[in-house]
Short mmCIF file of C-alpha atoms in Angstrom, two decimals:
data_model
loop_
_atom_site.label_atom_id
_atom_site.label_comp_id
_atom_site.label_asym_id
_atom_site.label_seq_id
_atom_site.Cartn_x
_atom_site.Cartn_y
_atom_site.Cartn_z
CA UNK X 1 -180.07 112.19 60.00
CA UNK X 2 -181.26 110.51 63.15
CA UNK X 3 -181.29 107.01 61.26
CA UNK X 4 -177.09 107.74 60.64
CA UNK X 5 -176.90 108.35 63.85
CA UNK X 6 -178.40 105.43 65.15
CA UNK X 7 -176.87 103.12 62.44
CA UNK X 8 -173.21 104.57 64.14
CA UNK X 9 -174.37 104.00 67.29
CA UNK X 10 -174.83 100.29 66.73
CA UNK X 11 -172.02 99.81 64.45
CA UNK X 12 -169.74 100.97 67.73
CA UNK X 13 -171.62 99.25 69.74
CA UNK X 14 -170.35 95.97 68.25
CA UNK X 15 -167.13 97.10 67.77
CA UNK X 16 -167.26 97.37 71.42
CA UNK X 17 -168.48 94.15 71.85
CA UNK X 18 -165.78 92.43 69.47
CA UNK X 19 -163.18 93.68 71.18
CA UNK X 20 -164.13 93.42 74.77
CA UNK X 21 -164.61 89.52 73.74
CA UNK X 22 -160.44 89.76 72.43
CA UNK X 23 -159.82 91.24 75.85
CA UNK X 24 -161.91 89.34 77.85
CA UNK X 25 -162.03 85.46 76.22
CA UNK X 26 -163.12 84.00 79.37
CA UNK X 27 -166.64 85.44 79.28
CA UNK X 28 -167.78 84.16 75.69
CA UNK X 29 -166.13 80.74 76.92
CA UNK X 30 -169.09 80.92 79.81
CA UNK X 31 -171.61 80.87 77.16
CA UNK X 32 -170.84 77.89 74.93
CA UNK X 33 -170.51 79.24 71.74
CA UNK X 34 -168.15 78.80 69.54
CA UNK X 35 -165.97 82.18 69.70
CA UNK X 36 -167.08 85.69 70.90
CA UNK X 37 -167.69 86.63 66.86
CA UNK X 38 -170.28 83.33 67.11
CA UNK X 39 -171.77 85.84 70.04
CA UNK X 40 -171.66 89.24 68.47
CA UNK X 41 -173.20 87.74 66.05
CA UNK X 42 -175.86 86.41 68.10
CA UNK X 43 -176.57 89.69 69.46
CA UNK X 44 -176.43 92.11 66.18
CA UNK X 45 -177.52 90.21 63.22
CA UNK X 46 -180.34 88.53 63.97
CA UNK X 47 -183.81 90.11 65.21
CA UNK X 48 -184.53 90.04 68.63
CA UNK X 49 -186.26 91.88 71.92
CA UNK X 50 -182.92 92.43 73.42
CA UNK X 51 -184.10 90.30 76.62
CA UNK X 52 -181.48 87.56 77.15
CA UNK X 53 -182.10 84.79 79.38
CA UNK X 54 -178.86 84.53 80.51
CA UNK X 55 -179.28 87.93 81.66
CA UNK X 56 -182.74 86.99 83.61
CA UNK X 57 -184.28 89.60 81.00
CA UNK X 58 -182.64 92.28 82.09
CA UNK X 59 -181.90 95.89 80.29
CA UNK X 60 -180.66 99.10 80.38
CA UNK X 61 -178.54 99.95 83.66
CA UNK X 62 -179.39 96.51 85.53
CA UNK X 63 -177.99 94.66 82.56
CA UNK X 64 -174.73 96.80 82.92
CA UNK X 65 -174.71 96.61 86.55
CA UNK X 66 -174.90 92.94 86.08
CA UNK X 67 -171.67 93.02 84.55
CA UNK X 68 -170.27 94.75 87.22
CA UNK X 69 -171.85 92.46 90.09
CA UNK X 70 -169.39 90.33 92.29
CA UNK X 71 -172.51 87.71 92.35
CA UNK X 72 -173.05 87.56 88.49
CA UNK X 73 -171.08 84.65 86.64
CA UNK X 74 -172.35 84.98 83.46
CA UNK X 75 -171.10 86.82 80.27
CA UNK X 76 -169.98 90.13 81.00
CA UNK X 77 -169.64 91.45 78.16
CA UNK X 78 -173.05 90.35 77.03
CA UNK X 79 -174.55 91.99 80.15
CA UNK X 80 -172.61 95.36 79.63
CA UNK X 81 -173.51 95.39 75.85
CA UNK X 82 -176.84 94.24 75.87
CA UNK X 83 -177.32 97.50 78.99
CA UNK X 84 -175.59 99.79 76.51
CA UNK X 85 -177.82 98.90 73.44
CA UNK X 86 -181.04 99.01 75.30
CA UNK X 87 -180.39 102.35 76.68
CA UNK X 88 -180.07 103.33 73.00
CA UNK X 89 -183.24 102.13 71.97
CA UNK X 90 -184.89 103.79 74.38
CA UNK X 91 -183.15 106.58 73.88
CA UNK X 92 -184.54 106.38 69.99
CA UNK X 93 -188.05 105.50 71.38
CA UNK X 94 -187.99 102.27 71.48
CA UNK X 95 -187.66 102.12 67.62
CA UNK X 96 -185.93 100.13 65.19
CA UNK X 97 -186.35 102.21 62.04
CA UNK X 98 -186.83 105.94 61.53
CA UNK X 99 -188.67 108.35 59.38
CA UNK X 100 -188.19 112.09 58.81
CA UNK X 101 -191.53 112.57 60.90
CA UNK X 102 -190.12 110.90 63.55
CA UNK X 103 -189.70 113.46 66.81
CA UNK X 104 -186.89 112.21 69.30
CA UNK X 105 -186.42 113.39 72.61
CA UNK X 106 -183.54 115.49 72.99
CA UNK X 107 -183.45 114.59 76.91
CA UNK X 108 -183.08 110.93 76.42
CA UNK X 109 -180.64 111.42 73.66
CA UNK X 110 -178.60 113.73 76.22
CA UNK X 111 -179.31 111.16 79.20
CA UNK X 112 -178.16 108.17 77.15
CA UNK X 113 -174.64 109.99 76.47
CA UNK X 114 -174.15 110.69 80.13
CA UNK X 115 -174.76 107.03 81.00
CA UNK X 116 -172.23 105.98 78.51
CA UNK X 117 -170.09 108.09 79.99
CA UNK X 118 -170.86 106.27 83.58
CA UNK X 119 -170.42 102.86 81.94
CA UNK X 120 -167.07 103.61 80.60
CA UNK X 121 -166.31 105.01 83.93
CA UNK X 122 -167.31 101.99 85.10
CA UNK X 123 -165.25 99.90 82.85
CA UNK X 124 -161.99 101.56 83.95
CA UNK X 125 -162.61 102.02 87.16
CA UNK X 126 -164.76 98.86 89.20
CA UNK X 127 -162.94 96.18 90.59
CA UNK X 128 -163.39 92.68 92.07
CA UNK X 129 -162.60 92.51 95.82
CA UNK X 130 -159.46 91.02 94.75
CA UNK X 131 -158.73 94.37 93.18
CA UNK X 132 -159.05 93.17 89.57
CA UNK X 133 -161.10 94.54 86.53
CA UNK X 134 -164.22 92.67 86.11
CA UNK X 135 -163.72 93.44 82.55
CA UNK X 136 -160.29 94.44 80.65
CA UNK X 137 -160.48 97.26 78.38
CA UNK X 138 -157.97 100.31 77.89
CA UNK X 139 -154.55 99.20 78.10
CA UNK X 140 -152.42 101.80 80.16
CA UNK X 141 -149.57 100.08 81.25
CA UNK X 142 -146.47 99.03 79.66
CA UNK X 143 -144.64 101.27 76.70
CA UNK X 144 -147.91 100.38 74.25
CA UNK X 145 -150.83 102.68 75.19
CA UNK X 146 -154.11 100.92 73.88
CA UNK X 147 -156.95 103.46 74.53
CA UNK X 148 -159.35 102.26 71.88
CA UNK X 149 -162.12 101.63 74.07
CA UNK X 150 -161.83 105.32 75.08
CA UNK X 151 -162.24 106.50 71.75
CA UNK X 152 -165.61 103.95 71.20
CA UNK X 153 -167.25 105.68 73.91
CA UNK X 154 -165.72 109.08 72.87
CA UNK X 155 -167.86 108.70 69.18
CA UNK X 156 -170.80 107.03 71.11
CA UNK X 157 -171.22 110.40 73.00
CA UNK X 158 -170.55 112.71 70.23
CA UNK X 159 -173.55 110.85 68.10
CA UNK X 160 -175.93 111.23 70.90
CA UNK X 161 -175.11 114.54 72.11
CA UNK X 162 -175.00 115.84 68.57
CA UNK X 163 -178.53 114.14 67.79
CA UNK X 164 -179.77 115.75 71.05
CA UNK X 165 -178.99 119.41 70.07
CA UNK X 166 -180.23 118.79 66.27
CA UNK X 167 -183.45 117.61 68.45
CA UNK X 168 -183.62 120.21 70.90
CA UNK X 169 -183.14 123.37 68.61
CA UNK X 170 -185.78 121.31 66.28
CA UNK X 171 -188.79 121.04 68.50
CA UNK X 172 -187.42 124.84 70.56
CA UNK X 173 -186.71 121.94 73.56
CA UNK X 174 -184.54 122.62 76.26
CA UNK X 175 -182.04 119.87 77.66
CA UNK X 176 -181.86 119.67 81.45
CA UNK X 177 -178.05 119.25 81.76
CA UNK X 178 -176.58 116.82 84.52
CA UNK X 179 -173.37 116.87 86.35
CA UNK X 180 -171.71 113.99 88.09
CA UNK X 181 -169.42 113.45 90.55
CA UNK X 182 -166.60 110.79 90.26
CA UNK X 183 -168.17 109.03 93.23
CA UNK X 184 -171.75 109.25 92.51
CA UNK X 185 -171.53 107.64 88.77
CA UNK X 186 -175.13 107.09 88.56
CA UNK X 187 -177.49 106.04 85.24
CA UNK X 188 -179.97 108.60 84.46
CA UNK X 189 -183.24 106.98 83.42
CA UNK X 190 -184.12 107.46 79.45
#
């Protein structure tokens, strides 16, 4: 069951990626590929550590918060992406396969859905000092309502808080539950 899961995850994860590259074309123009496909590509079908050097190496919440950095002028999307898929493979133990035997964690399963929720808080809400988006994603405005990216994060949630309870009543664990405020959207370490 926890392999499903995990499969899911990733298969959202770059749908996620593919179409914050259709909303945002400028950042896989900054890396000189060929198209953002040529990137998402890159990034899910061929075997890798996950450190980019475009990203200076990093993961997990620095990667995202990279993405979200006034400073940064790299890939964006590769930077919020690359955060969100680290902090799932932690969140699986660091592994790329797994076995019946395999015992997960239910409190980095639970801690990894909370920081999605921060990073799509993040993606709606953080703003250049010229009061624009650093990345475009739900479309609110005008008589089409486009909340797609909404719905991503809505299933990549679901999978990981579902997974967490399976694990929890599993190993008798207990999940230490964490509540956020709007302005203290923080990433819980996994």
């Amino acid at each position: 069951m926890a392999e499903i899961h995990y499969r899911e995850t990733f298969a959202v994860l770059r749908n996620l990626m593919e179409k914050l590259y259709k909303r945002n074309p400028r950042e896989w123009r900054k890396t000189g590929q060929p198209s953002g496909e040529a990137i998402v590509a890159l990034v899910f079908d061929r075997p890798h550590d996950w450190r980019f050097r475009e990203l200076d190496n990093q993961i997990g919440a620095q990667a995202i918060q990279l993405a979200f950095s006034e400073d940064y002028r790299g890939d964006r999307v590769l930077a919020f992406i690359v955060g969100l898929a680290t902090m799932t493979h932690a969140a699986y133990n660091d592994k790329l396969e797994l076995f019946a035997l395999d015992e997960l964690i239910p409190q980095k399963l639970y801690n990894c859905a909370r920081n999605y929720e921060a990073a799509a808080w993040k993606l709606k809400h953080d703003r250049t000092a010229r009061g624009e988006p650093f990345l475009l994603g739900n479309e609110t405005d005008g008589s089409v309502k486009n909340l797609s990216f909404e719905r991503e994060f809505g299933k990549l949630v679901a999978y990981q808080d579902t997974l967490a309870r399976i694990a929890a009543e599993k190993n008798h664990r207990t999940v230490v539950r964490v509540i956020q405020g709007v302005a203290t959207v923080v990433f819980l370490p996994i």
